[in-house]
mmCIF file of C-alpha atoms in Angstrom:
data_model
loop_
_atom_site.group_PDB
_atom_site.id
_atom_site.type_symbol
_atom_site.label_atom_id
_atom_site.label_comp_id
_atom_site.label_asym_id
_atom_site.label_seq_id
_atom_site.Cartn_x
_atom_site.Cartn_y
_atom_site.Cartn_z
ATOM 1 C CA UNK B 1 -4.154 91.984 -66.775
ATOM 2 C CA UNK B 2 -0.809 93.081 -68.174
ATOM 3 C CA UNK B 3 0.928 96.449 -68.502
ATOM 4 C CA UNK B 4 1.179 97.584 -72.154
ATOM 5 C CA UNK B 5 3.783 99.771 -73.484
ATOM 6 C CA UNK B 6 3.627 101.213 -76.809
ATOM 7 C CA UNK B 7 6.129 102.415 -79.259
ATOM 8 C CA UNK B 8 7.050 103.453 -82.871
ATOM 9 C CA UNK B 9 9.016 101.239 -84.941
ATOM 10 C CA UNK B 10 11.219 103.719 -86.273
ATOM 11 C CA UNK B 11 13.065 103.183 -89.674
ATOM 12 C CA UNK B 12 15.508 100.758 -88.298
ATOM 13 C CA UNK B 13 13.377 98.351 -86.443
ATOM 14 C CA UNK B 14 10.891 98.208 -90.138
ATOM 15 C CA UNK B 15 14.356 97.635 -91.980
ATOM 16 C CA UNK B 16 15.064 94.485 -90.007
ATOM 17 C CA UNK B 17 11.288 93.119 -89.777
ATOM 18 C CA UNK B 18 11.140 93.041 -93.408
ATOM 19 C CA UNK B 19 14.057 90.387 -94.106
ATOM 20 C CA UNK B 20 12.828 86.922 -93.132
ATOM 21 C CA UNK B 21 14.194 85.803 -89.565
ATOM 22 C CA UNK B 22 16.363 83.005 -89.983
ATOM 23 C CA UNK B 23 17.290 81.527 -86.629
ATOM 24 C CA UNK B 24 17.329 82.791 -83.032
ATOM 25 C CA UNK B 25 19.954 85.074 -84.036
ATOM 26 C CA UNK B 26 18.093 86.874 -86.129
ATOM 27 C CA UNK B 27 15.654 87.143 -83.204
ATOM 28 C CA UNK B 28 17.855 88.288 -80.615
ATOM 29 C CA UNK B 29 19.461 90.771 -83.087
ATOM 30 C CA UNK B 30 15.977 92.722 -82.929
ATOM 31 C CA UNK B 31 15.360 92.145 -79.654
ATOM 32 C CA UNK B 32 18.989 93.981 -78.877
ATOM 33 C CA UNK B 33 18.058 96.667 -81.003
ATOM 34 C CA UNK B 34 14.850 97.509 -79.826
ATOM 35 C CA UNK B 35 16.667 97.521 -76.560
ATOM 36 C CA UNK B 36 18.951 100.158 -77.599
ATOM 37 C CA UNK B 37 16.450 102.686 -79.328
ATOM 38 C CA UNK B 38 14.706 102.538 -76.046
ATOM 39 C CA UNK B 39 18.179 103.481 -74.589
ATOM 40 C CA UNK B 40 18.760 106.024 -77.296
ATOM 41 C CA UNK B 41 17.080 109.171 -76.212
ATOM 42 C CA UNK B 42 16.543 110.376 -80.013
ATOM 43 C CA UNK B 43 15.499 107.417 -81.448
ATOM 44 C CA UNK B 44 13.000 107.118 -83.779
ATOM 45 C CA UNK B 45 11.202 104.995 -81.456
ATOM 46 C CA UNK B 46 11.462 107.274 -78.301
ATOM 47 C CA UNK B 47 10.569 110.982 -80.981
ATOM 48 C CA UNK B 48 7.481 109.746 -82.356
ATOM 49 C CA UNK B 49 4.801 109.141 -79.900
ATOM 50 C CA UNK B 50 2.247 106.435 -80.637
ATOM 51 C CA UNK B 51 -0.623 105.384 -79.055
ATOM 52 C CA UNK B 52 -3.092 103.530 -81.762
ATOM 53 C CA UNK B 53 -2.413 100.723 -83.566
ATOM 54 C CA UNK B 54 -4.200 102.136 -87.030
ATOM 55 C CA UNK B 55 -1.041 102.877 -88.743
ATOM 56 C CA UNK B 56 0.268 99.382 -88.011
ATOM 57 C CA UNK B 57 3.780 100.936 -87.433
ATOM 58 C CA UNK B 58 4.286 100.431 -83.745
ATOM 59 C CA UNK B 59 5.586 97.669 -81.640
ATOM 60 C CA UNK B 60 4.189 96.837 -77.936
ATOM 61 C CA UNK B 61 5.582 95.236 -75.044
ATOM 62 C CA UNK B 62 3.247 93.374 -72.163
ATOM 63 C CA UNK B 63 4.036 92.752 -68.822
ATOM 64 C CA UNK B 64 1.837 90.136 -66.984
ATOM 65 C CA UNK B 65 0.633 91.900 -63.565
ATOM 66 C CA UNK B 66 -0.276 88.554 -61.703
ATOM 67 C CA UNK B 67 2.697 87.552 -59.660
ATOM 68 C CA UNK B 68 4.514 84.855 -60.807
ATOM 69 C CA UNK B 69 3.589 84.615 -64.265
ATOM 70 C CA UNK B 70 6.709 85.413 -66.627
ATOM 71 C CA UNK B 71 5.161 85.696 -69.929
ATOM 72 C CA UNK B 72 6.868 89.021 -71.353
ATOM 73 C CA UNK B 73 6.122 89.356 -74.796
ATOM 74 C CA UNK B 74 6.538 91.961 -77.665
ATOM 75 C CA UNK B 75 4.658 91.991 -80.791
ATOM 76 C CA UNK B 76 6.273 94.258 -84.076
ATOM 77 C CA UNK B 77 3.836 95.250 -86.813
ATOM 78 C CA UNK B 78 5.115 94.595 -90.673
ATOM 79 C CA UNK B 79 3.429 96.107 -92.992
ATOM 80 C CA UNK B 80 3.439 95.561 -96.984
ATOM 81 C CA UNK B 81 1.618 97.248 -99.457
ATOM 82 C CA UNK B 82 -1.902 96.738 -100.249
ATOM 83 C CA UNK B 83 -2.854 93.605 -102.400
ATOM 84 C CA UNK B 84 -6.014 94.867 -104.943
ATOM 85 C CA UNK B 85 -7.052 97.176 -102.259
ATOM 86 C CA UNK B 86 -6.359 94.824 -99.387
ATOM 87 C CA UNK B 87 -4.768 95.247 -95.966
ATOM 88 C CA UNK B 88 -1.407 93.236 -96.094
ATOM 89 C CA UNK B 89 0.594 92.800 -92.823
ATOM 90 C CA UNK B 90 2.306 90.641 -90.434
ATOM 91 C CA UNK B 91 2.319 90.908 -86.514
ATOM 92 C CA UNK B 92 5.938 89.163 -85.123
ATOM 93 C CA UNK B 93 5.553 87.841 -81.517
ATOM 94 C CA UNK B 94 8.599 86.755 -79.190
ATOM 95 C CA UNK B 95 9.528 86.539 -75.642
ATOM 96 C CA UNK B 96 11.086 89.813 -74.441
ATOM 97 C CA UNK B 97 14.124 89.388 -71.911
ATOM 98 C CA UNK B 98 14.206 92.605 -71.241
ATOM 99 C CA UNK B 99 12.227 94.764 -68.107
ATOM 100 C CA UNK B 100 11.804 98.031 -69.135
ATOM 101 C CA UNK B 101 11.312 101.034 -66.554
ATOM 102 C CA UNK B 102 10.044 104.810 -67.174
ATOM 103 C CA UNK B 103 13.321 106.771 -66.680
ATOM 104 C CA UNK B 104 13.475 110.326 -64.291
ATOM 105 C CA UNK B 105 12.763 112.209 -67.552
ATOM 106 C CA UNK B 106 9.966 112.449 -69.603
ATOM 107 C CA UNK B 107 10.251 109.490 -72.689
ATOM 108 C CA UNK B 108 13.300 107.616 -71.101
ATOM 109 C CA UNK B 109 13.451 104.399 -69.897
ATOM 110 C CA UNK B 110 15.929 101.683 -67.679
ATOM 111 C CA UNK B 111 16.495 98.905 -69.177
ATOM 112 C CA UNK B 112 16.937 95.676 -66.973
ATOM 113 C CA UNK B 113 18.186 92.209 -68.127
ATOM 114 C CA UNK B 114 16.229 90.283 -65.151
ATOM 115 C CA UNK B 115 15.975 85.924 -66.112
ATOM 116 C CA UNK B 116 17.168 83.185 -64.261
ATOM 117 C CA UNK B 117 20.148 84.473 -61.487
ATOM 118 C CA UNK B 118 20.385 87.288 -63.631
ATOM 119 C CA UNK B 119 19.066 90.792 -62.503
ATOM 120 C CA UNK B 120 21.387 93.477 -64.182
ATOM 121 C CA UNK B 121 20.640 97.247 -65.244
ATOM 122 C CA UNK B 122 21.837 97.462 -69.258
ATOM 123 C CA UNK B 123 22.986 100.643 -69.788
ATOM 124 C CA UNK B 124 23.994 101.866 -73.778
ATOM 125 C CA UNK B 125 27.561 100.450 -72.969
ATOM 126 C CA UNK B 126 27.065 97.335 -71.506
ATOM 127 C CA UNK B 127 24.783 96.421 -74.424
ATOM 128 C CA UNK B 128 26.747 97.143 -77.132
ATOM 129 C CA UNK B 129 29.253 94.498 -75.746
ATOM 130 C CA UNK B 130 26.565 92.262 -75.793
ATOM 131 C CA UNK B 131 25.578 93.455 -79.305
ATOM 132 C CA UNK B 132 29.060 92.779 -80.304
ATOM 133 C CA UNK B 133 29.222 89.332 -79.236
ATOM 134 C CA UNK B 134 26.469 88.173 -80.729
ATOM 135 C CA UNK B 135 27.855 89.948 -84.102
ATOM 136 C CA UNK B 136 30.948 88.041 -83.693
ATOM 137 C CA UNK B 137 29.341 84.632 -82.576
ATOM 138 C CA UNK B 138 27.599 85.266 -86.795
ATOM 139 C CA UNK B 139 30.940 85.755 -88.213
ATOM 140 C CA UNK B 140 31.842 82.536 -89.851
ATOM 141 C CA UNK B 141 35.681 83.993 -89.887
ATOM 142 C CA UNK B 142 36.061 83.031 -86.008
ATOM 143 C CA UNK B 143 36.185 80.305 -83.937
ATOM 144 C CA UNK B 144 35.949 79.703 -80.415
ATOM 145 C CA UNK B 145 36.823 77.597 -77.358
ATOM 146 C CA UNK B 146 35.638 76.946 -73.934
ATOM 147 C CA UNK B 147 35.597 80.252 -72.830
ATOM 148 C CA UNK B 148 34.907 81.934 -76.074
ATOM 149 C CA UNK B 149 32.642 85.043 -74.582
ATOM 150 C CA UNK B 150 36.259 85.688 -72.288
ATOM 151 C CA UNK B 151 38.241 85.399 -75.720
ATOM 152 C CA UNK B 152 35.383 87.539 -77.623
ATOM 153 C CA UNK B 153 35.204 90.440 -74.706
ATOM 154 C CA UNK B 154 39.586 90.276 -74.282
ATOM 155 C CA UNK B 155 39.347 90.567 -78.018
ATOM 156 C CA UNK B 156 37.066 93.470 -77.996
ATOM 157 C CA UNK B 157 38.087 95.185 -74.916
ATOM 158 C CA UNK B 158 41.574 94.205 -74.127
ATOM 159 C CA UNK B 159 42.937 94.466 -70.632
ATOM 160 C CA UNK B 160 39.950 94.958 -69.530
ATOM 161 C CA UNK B 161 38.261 92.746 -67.362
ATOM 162 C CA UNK B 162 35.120 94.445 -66.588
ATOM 163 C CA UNK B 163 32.418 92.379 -65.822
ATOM 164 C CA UNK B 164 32.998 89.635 -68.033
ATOM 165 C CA UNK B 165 31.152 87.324 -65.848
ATOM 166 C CA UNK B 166 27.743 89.212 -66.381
ATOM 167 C CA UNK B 167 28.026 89.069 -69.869
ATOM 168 C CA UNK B 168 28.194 85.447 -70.351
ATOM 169 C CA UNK B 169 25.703 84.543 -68.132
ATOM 170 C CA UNK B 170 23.744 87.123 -70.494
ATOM 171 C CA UNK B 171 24.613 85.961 -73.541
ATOM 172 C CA UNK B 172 24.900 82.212 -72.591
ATOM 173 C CA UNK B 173 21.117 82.468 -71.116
ATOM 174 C CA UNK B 174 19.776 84.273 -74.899
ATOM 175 C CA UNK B 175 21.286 81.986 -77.010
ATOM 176 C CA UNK B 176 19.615 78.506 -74.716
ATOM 177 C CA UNK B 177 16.394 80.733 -74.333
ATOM 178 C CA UNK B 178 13.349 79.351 -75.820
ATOM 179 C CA UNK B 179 11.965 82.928 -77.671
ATOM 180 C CA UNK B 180 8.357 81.416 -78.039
ATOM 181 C CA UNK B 181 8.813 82.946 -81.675
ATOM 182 C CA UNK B 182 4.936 83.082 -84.044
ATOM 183 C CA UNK B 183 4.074 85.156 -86.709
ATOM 184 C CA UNK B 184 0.528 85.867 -87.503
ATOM 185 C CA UNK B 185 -0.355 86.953 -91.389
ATOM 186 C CA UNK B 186 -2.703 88.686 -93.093
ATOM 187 C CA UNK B 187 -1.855 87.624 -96.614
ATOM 188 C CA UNK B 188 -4.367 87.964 -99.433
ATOM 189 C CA UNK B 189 -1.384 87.687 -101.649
ATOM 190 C CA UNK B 190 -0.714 84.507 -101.456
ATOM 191 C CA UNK B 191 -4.112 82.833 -100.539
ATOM 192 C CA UNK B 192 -5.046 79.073 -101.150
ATOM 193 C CA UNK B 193 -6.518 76.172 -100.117
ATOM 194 C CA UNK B 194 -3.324 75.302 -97.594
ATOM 195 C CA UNK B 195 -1.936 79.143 -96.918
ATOM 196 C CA UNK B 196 -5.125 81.175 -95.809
ATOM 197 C CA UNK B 197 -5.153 84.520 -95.936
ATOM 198 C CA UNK B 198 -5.642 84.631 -92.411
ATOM 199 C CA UNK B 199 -2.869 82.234 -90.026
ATOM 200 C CA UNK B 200 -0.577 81.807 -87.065
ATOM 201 C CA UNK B 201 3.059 80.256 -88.481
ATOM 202 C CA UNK B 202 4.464 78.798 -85.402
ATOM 203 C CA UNK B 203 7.597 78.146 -84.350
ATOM 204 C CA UNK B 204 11.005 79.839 -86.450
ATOM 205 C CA UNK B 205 12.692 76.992 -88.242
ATOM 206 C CA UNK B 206 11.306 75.947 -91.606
ATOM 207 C CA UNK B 207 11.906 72.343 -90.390
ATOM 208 C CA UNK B 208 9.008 71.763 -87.395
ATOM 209 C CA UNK B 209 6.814 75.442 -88.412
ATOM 210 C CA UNK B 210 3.198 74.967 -89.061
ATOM 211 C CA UNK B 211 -0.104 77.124 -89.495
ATOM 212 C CA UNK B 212 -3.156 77.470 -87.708
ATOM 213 C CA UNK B 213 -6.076 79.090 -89.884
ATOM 214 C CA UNK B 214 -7.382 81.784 -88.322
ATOM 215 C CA UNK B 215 -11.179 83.387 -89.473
ATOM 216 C CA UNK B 216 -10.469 86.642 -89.251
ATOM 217 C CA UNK B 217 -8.635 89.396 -89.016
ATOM 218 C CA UNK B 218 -6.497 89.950 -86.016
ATOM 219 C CA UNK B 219 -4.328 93.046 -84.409
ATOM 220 C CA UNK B 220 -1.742 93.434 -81.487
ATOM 221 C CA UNK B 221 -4.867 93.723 -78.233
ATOM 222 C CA UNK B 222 -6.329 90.491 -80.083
ATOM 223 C CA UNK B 223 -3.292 88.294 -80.719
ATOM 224 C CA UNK B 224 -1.744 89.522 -77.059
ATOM 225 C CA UNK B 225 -5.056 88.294 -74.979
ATOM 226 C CA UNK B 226 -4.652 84.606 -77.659
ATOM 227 C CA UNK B 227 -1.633 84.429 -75.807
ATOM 228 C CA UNK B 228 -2.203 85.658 -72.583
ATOM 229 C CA UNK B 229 -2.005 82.341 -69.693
ATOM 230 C CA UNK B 230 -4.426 85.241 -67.285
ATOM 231 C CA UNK B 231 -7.012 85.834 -70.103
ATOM 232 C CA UNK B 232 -10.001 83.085 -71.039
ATOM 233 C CA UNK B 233 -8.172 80.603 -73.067
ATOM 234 C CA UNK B 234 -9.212 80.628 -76.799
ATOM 235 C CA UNK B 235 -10.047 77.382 -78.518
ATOM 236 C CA UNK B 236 -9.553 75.743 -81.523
ATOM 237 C CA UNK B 237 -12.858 74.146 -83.303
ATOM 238 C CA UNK B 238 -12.121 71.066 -85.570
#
């Protein structure tokens, strides 16, 4: 069993899920934004309360209730336009680093960055240093040394200290992370003999990605108990 939580995507969230991820970067990018409209108290994902999956614009986060088991995941609906009447979409799956915790207030939440020796409330501030970082560690226009998240934060936040520390251990442990990234499509678009409508791409980089046919279709409940180490374990018949 696993706690679900269930959001809106929001207009910003849909803008970045509909260019192509190109590396982890790209990854943790929406990862630290969905982080921050869940910080941002009128975000589009916080003001527009979803509970069904029929639109296919909502994103859900599952936490594993068996102690122990670590698997947080979040899975973001994409969805195209129809293809000759056809449903077209795309369900994005990736570890989430992030514990999230209903806030005092009614559609609030904490946000906790808990992995390794790490276990440290992000508040709006803290992560937009990290969000800055990472922005920086993208810009081809810099280069850095040893202690290149020191240079980056004296850079940003000169004089200031602050808790420097934290944030590399942060952003040291997102970039080494292993996201778990898979996609699952339903493409009628584009259907053939080695691209079914119907597939799991796994893994991010074009180099070692693959696909898995899949029969049918498939939605957020289905795809989260495929991947789920407490549910029955699906298999695969060759």
């Amino acid at each position: 069993m696993s706690d679900v939580y269930t959001f809106y995507l929001g207009k910003e969230l849909e803008n970045l899920l509909k260019k192509p991820f190109k590396d982890s970067l790209g990854i943790i990018k929406i990862l630290l934004k969905t982080a921050e409209n869940l910080l941002t108290p009128n975000s589009d994902t916080l003001n527009n309360k979803r509970t069904s999956e029929d639109q296919r614009d909502i994103f859900k986060i599952t936490y594993p209730k068996v102690d122990g088991e670590t698997q947080q995941r979040i899975f973001y609906y994409n969805s195209y336009d129809d293809y000759n009447g056809e449903k077209m979409f795309t369900i994005h799956s990736m570890h989430f680093p992030f514990k999230i915790i209903k806030g005092v207030s009614e559609y609030t939440y904490e946000v906790y960055y808990k992995h390794s020796t790490i276990n440290k409330n992000i508040d709006s501030y803290t992560l937009s240093k990290i969000v800055t970082v990472f922005n920086l560690i993208d810009d081809e226009n810099y280069t850095w040394g040893d202690t290149w998240v020191e240079e980056m934060t004296n850079l940003l936040y000169p004089g200031n200290d602050g808790d420097i520390e934290d944030l590399f251990y942060i952003v040291n442990d997102l970039l080494m992370m292993d996201l778990g990234y898979f996609r699952y499509d339903n493409d009628p678009k584009h259907e053939c003999s080695n691209h079914p409508r119907h597939h799991l791409d796994i893994h991010l980089e074009r180099r070692v990605t693959y696909k898995i046919g899949l029969n049918s279709e498939l939605n957020i409940d289905l795809l989260s108990s495929v991947v789920n180490n407490n549910c029955e374990v699906s298999t695969i018949n060759l």
